[in-house]
Short mmCIF file of C-alpha atoms and ligand atoms in Angstrom, two decimals:
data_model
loop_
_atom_site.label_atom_id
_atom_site.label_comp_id
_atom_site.label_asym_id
_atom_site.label_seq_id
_atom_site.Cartn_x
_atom_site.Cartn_y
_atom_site.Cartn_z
CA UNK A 162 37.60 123.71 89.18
CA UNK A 163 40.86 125.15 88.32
CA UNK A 164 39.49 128.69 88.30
CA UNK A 165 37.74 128.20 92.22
CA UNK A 166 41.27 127.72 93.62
CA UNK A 167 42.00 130.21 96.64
CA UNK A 168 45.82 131.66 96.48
CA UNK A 169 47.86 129.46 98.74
CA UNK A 170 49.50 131.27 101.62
CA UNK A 171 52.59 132.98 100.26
CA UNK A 172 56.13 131.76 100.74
CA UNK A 173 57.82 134.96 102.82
CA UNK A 174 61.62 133.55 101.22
CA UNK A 175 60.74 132.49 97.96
CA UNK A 176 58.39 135.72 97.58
CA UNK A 177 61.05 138.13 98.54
CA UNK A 178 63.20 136.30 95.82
CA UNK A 179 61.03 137.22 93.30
CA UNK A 180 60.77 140.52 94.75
CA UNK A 181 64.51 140.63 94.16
CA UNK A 182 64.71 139.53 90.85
CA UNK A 183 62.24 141.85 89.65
CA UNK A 184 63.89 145.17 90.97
CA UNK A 185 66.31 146.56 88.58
CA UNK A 186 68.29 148.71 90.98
CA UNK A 187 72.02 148.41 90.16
CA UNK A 188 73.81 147.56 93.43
CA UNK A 189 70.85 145.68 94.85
CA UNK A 190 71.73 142.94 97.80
CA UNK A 191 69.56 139.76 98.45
CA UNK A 192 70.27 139.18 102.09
CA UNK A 193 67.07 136.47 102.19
CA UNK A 194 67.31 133.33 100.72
CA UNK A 195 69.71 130.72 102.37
CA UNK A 196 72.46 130.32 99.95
CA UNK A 197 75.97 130.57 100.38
CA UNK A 198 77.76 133.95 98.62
CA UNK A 199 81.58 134.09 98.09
CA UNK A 200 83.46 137.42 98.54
CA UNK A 201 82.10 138.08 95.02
CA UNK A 202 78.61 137.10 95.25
CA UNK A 203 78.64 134.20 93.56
CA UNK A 204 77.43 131.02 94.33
CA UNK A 205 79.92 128.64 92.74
CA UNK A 206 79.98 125.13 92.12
CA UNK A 207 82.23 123.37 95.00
CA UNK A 208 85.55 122.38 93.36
CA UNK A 209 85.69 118.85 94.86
CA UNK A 210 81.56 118.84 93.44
CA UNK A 211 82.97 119.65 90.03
CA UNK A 212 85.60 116.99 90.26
CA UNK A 213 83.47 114.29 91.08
CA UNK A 214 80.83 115.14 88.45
CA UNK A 215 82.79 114.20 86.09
CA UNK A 216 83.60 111.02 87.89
CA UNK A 217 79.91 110.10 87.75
CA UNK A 218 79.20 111.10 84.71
CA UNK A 219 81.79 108.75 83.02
CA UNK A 220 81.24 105.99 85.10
CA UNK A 221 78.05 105.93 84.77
CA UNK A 222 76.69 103.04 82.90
CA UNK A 223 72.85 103.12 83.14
CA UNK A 224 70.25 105.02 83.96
CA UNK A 225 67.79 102.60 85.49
CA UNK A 226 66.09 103.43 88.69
CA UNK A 227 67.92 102.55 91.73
CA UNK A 228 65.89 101.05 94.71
CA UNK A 229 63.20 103.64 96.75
CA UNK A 230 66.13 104.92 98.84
CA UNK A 231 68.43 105.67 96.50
CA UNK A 232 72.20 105.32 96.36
CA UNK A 233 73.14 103.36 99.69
CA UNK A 234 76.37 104.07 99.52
CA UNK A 235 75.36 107.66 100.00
CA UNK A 236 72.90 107.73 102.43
CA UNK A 237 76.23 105.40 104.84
CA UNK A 238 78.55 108.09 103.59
CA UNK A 239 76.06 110.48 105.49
CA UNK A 240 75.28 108.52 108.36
CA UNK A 241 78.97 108.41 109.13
CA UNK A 242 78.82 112.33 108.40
CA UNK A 243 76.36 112.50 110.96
CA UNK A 244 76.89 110.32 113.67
CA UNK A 245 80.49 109.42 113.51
CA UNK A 246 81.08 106.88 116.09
CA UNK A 247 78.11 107.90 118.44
CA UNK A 248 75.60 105.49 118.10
CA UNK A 249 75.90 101.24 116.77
CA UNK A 250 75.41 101.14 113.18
CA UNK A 251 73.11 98.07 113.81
CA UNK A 252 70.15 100.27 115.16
CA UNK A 253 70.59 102.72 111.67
CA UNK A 254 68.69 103.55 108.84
CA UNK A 255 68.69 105.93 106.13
CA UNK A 256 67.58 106.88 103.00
CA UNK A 257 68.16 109.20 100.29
CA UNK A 258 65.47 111.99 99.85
CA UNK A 259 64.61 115.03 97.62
CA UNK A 260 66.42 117.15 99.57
CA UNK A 261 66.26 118.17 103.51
CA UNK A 262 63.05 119.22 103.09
CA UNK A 263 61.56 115.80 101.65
CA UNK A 264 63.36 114.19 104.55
CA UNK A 265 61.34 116.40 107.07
CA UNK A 266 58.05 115.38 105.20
CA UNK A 267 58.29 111.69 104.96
CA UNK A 268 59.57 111.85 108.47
CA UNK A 269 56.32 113.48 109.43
CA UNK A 270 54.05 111.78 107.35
CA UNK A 271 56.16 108.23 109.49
CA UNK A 272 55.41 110.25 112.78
CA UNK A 273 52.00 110.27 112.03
CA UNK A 274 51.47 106.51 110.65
CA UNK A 275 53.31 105.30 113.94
CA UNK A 276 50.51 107.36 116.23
CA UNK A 277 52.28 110.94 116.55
CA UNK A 278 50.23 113.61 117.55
CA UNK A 279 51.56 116.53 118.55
CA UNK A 280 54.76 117.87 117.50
CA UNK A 281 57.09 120.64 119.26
CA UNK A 282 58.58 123.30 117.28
CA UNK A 283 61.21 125.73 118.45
CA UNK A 284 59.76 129.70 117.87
CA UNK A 285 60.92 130.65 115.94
CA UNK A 286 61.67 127.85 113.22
CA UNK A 287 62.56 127.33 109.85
CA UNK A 288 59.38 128.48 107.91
CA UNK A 289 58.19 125.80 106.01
CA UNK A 290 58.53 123.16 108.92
CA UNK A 291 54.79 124.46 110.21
CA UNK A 292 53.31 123.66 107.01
CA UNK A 293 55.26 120.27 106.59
CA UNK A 294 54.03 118.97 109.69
CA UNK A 295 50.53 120.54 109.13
CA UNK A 296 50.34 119.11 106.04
CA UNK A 297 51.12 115.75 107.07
CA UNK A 298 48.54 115.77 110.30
CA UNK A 299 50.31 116.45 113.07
CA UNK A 300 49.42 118.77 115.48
CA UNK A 301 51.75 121.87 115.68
CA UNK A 302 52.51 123.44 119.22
CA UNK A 303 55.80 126.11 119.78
CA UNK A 304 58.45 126.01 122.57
CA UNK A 305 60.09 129.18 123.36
CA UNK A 306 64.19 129.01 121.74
CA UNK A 307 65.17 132.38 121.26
CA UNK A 308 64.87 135.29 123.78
CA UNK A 309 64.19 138.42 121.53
CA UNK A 310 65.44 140.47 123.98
CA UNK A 311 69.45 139.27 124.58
CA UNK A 312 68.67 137.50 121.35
CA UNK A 313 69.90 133.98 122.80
CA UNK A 314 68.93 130.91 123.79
CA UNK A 315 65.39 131.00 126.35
CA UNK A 316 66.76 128.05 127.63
CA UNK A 317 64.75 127.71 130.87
CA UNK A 318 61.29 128.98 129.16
CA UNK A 319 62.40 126.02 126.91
CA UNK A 320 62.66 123.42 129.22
CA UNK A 321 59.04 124.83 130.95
CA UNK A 322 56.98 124.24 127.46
CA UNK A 323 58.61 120.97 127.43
CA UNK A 324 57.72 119.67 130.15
CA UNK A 325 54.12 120.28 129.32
CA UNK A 326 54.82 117.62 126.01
CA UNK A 327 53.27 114.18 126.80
CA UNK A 328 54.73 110.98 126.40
CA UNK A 329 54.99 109.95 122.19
CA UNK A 330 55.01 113.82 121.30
CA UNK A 331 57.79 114.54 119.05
CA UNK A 332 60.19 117.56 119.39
CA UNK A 333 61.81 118.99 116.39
CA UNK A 334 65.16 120.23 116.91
CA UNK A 335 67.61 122.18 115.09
CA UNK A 336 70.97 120.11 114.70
CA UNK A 337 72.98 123.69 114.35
CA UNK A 338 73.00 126.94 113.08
CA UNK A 339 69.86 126.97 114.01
CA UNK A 340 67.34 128.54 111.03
CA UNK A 341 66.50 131.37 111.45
CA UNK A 342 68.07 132.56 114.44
CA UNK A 343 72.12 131.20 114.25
CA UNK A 344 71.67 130.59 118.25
CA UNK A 345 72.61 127.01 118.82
CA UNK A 346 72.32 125.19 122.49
CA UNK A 347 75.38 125.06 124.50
CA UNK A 348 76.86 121.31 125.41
CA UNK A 349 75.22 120.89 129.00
CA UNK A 350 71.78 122.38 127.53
CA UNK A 351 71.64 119.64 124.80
CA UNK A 352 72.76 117.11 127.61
CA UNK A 353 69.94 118.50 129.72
CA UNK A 354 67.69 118.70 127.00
CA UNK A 355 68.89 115.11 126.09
CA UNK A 356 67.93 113.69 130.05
CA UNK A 357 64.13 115.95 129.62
CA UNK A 358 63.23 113.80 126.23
CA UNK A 359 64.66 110.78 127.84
CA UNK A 360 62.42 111.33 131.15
CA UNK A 361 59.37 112.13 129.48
CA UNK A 362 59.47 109.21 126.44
CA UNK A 363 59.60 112.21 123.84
CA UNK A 364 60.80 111.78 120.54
CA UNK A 365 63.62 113.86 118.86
CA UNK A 366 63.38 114.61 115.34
CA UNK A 367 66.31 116.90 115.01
CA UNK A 368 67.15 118.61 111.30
CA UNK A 369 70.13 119.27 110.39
CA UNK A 370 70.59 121.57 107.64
CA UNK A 371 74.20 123.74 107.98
CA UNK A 372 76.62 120.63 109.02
CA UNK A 373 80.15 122.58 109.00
CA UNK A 374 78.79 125.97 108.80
CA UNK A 375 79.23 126.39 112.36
CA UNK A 376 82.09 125.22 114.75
CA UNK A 377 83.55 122.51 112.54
CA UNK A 378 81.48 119.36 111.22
CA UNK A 379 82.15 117.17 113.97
CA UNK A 380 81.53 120.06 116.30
CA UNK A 381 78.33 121.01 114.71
CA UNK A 382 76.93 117.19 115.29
CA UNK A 383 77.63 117.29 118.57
CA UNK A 384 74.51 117.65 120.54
CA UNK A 385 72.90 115.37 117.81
CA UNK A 386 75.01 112.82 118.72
CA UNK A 387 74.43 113.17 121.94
CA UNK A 388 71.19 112.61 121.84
CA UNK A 389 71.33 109.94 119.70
CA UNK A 390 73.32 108.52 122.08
CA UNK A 391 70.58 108.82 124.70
CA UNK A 392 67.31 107.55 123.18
CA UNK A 393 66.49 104.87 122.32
CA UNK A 394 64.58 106.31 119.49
CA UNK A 395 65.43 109.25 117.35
CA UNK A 396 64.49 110.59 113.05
CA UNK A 397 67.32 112.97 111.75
CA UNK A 398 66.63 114.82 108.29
CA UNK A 399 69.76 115.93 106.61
CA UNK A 400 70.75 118.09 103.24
CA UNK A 401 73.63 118.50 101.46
CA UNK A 402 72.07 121.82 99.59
CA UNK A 403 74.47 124.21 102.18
CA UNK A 404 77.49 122.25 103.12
CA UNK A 405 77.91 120.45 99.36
CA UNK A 406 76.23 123.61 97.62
CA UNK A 407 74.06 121.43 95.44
CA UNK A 408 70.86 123.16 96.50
CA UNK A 409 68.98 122.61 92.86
CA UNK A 410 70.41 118.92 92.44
CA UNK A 411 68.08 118.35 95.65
CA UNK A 412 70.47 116.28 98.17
CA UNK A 413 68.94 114.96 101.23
CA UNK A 414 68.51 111.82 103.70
CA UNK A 415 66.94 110.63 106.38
CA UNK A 416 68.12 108.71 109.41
CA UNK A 417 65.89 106.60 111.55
CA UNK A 418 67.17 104.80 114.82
CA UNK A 419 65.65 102.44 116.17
CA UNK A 420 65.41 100.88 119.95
CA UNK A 421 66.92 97.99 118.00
CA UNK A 422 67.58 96.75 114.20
CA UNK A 423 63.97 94.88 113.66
CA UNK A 424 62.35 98.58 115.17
CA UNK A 425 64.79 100.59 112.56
CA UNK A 426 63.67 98.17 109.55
CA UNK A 427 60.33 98.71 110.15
CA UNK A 428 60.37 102.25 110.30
CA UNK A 429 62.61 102.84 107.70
CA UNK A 430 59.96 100.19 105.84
CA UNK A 431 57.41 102.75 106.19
CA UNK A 432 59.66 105.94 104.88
CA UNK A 433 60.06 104.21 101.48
CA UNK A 434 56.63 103.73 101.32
CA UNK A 435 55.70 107.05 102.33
CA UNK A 436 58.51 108.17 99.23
CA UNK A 437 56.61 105.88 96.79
CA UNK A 438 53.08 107.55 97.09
CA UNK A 439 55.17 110.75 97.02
CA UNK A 440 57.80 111.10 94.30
CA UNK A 441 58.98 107.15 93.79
CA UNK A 442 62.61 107.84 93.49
CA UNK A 443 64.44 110.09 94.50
CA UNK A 444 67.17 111.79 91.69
CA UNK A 445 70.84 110.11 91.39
CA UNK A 446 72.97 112.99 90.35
CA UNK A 447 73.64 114.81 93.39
CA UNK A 448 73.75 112.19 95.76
CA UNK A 449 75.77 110.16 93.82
CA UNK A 450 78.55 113.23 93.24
CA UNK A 451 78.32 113.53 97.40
CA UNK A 452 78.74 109.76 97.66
CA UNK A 453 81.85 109.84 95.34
CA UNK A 454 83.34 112.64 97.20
CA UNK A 455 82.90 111.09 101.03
CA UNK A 456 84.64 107.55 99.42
CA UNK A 457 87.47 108.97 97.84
CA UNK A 458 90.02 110.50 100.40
CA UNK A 459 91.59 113.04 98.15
CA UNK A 460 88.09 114.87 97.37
CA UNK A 461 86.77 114.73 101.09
CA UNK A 462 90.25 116.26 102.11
CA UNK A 463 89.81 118.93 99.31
CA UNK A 464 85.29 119.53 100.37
CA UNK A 465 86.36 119.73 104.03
CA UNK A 466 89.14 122.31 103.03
CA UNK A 467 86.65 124.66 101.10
CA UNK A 468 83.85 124.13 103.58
CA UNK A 469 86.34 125.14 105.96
CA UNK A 470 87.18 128.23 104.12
CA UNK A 471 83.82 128.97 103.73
CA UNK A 472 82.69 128.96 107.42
CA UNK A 473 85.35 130.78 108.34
CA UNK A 474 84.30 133.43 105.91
CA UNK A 475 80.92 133.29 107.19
CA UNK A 476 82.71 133.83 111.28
CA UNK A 477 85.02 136.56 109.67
CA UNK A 478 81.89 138.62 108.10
CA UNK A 479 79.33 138.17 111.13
CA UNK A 480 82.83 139.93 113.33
CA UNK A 481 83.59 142.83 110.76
CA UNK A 482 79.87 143.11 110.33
CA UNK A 483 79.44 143.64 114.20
CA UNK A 484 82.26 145.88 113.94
CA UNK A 485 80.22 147.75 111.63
CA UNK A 486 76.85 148.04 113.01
CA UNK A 487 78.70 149.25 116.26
CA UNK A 488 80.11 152.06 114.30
CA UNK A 489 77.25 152.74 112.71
CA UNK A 490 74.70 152.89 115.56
CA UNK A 491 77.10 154.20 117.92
CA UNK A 492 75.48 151.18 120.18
CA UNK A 493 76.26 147.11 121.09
CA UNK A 494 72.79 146.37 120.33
CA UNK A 495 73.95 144.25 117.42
CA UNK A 496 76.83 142.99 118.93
CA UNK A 497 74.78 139.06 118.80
CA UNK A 498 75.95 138.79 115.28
CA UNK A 499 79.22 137.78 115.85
CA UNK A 500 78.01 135.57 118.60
CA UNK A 501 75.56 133.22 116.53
CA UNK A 502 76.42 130.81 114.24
CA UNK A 503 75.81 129.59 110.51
CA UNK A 504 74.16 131.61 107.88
CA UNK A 505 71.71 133.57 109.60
CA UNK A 506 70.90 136.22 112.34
CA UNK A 507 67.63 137.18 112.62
CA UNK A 508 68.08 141.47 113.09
CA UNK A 509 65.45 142.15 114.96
CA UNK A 510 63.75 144.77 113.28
CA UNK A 511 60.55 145.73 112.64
CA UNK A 512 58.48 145.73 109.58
CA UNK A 513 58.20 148.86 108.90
CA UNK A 514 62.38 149.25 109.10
CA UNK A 515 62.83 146.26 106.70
CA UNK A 516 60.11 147.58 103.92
CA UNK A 517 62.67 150.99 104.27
CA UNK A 518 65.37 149.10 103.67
CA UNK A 519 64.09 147.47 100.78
CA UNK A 520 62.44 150.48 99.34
CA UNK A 521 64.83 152.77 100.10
CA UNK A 522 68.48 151.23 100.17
CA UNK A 523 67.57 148.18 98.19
CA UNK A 524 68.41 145.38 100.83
CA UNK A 525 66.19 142.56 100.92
CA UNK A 526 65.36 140.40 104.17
CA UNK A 527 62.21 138.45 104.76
CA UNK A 528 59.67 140.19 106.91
CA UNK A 529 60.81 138.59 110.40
CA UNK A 530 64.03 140.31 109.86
CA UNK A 531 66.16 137.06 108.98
CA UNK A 532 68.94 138.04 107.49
CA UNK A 533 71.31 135.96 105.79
CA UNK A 534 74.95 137.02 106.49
CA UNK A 535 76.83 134.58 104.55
CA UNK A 536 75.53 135.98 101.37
CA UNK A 537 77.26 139.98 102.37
CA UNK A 538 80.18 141.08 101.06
CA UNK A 539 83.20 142.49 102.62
CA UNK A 540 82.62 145.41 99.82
CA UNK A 541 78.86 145.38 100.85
CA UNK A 542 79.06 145.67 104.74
CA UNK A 543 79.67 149.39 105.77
CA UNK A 544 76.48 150.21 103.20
CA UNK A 545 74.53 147.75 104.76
CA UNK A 546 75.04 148.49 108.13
CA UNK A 547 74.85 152.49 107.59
CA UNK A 548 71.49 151.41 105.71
CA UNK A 549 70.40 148.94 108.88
CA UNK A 550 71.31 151.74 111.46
CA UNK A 551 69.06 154.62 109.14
CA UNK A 552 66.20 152.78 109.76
CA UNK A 553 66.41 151.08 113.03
C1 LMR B 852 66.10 128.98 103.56
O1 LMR B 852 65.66 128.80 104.71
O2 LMR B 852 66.28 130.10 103.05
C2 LMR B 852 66.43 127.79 102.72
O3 LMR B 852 66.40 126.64 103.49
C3 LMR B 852 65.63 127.71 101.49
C4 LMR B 852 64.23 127.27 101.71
O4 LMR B 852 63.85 126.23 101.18
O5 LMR B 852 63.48 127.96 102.41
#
C-alpha cells in the first residue's frame, strides 16, 4: 500500500523553508515563514516566557493528563485576552488546542457536525485554511478581501459575495493582521460587516493569529469583539505561536459562544470530542507557561512590554522599508507597506520576479509574493529592496 501513495499537494511555506535551509549562500534571507526576527535575526525565547518556565517547571508536581481541554486556567486567561469585557462570560467556552491551527480544525470538523455547509473564505487567506475546511467537509467558496490593484481592502466586492451566503453558512474572518495580506477592516466596515452576518443568520468564525502585532492588543480585538458583541453565535480560534513566540510548544484555543450557556456547553461538548478522536490531549507546557504569565501581574506587565517593542519594530521596518523601495524604484508603488499591518505584505509580484530573487539575490518568499517583513533587518533592507526593485 505504502508504495501506491500519490505525493500530497506541497506546502508553498513549509517547502520554501526547506528550500532555504538547503541553500548554502552566505547572506541568504528567509522572508517566508511567519516567525518573528529581532534586529539580529534571531528568534528568541520571550523573556517573561523564560521566566515563567521555570515557574512551571518547579511547580510542577505531576505529569498526569489534564482533562480534554487542557489547562482552564489558560484557555480564561485567553478568553479575557480576547474578549475583554465585550461579551457575558456566561455564554463562553474555550478550550486549549494544538496550536491555532488545531483550533481551526476542530472548529470545522464542529461546523460540520452541527449542519455547516458552506464556508466563506476571504481571497486571499491563510494557506492551509482551504485544506482544513476541505478536509473536514465543508464546502469552500472565496469572498473578494484584498483589491490587488490599491492593494487594500475590496470592501464593497466583499459585502456583494456575501450577500450571496445563505442562512447557516459560516464566514471565516481574519481577527487582524490579516494573513497574508496585513490589510485589516476599518471600524465601521467590521460594524457593517457585523449588521450583514447578523441580517443574513451567518456564522462568524473569525481566527485570530497576530493579537498585538498590529495596533495594540486591545486594538487588534476590536472588530472581534464587536462582533461578538452582535451575534448571538460566534467560534474564535486563537494561538499564542506569534504574540508569546512559542510556535514549536504548539499554543492554541478555541472559543465558542453560544446564544446562551446550555447552547455554549453543548458545542464546546462536541469540540472535546472532536479533540479525542484527534490527538486526546492537548500538550501542558506552553499553555501552562502562557497561563502563568497572564496570572501573575509582574510577567504580563513585562510580555506586554516586549510585545510592544516588538510591534513597534515590525511598524518601524514596514516605514524605513517603504522608504526604501521608494528610493529604489524611483516610484510609490510600494508605498502599501507601511500602510498594512502585522507580519506580512503580500508584494505583489510575479512568479517569475520572485524565482529571480531567489535565484539570483537569495531572498526567499512563497510563490504568491507574501513576504514576511517582521523577519528583515534594518542591516538587510536597502539589499532587499535594491534586489525587489531589479526584478520587478
Ligand atoms: C505562516 O503562515 O507562515 C505561519 O502561520 C506558519 C504556518 O503554519 O503556515
Amino acid at each position: 500500500m505504502f508504495n501506491s501513495f500519490a505525493a500530497p499537494p506541497v506546502d508553498a511555506i513549509l517547502a520554501l523553508s526547506q528550500a532555504f535551509r538547503a541553500d548554502q549562500r552566505p547572506g541568504k534571507t528567509d522572508l517566508g515563514i511567519g516567525v518573528y526576527k529581532d534586529s539580529a535575526g534571531a528568534t528568541p525565547v520571550m523573556r517573561a516566557v523564560k521566566a515563567a518556565e521555570k515557574r512551571v517547571w518547579q511547580s510542577e508536581g505531576s505529569k498526569a493528563y489534564l482533562g480534554l481541554g487542557g489547562d482552564e486556567t489558560f484557555a480564561q486567561a485567553i478568553d479575557d485576552l480576547v474578549l475583554g469585557a465585550a461579551v457575558d462570560r456566561a455564554r463562553v467556552r474555550s478550550i486549549q488546542t494544538v496550536g491555532g491551527g488545531a483550533a481551526v480544525r476542530l472548529i470545522c470538523d464542529m461546523l460540520v457536525e452541527g449542519g455547516a455547509k458552506t464556508i466563506w473564505v476571504p481571497s486571499p487567506t491563510w494557506l492551509n485554511h482551504i485544506p482544513i475546511a476541505r478536509s473536514a467537509g465543508l464546502v469552500v467558496r472565496e469572498y473578494a478581501y484584498l483589491d490587488h490593484v490599491t492593494s487594500a481592502i475590496a470592501f464593497e466586492r466583499m459585502l456583494q459575495d456575501l450577500a450571496q451566503a445563505e442562512a447557516g453558512d459560516v464566514v471565516l474572518i481574519h481577527g487582524c493582521c490579516h494573513n497574508p495580506s496585513g490589510v485589516d477592516l476599518e471600524a465601521t466596515q467590521w460594524t457593517e460587516l457585523a449588521s450583514l452576518l447578523s441580517k443574513r443568520g451567518l456564522l462568524p468564525f473569525i481566527d485570530i493569529a497576530y493579537q498585538g502585532f498590529g495596533d495594540g492588543l486591545d486594538q487588534d480585538a476590536a472588530g472581534l469583539r464587536h462582533i461578538a458583541a452582535q451575534l448571538p453565535e460566534v467560534a474564535i480560534a486563537t494561538s499564542c505561536s506569534k504574540n508569546f513566540g512559542v510556535y514549536r510548544d504548539r499554543v492554541g484555543t478555541a472559543i465558542l459562544l453560544g446564544q446562551d450557556a446550555a447552547g455554549a456547553d453543548r458545542a464546546k461538548a462536541v469540540l472535546l470530542a472532536k479533540g479525542r478522536v484527534n490527538y486526546s490531549f492537548p500538550p501542558n507546557h506552553g499553555a501552562a507557561t502562557v497561563a502563568t504569565i497572564l496570572n501573575d501581574p509582574t510577567l504580563a506587565a513585562d510580555w506586554r512590554e516586549e510585545l510592544e517593542s516588538m510591534r513597534k519594530r515590525m511598524v518601524g521596518t514596514r516605514a524605513v522599508f517603504a522608504t526604501a523601495l521608494r528610493q529604489a524604484t524611483n516610484s510609490d508603488r510600494f508605498d502599501f507597506v507601511s500602510r498594512q499591518k502585522g507580519m506580512f505584505s503580500l508584494i505583489g509580484l510575479e512568479p517569475a520576479a520572485l524565482q529571480k530573487l531567489q535565484s539570483e539575490h537569495a531572498i526567499f518568499m512563497p510563490p504568491d509574493g507574501r513576504m514576511n517583513v517582521a523577519a528583515l533587518r534594518e542591516t538587510d533592507v536597502e539589499r532587499v529592496a535594491a534586489a525587489i526593485a531589479a526584478v520587478a
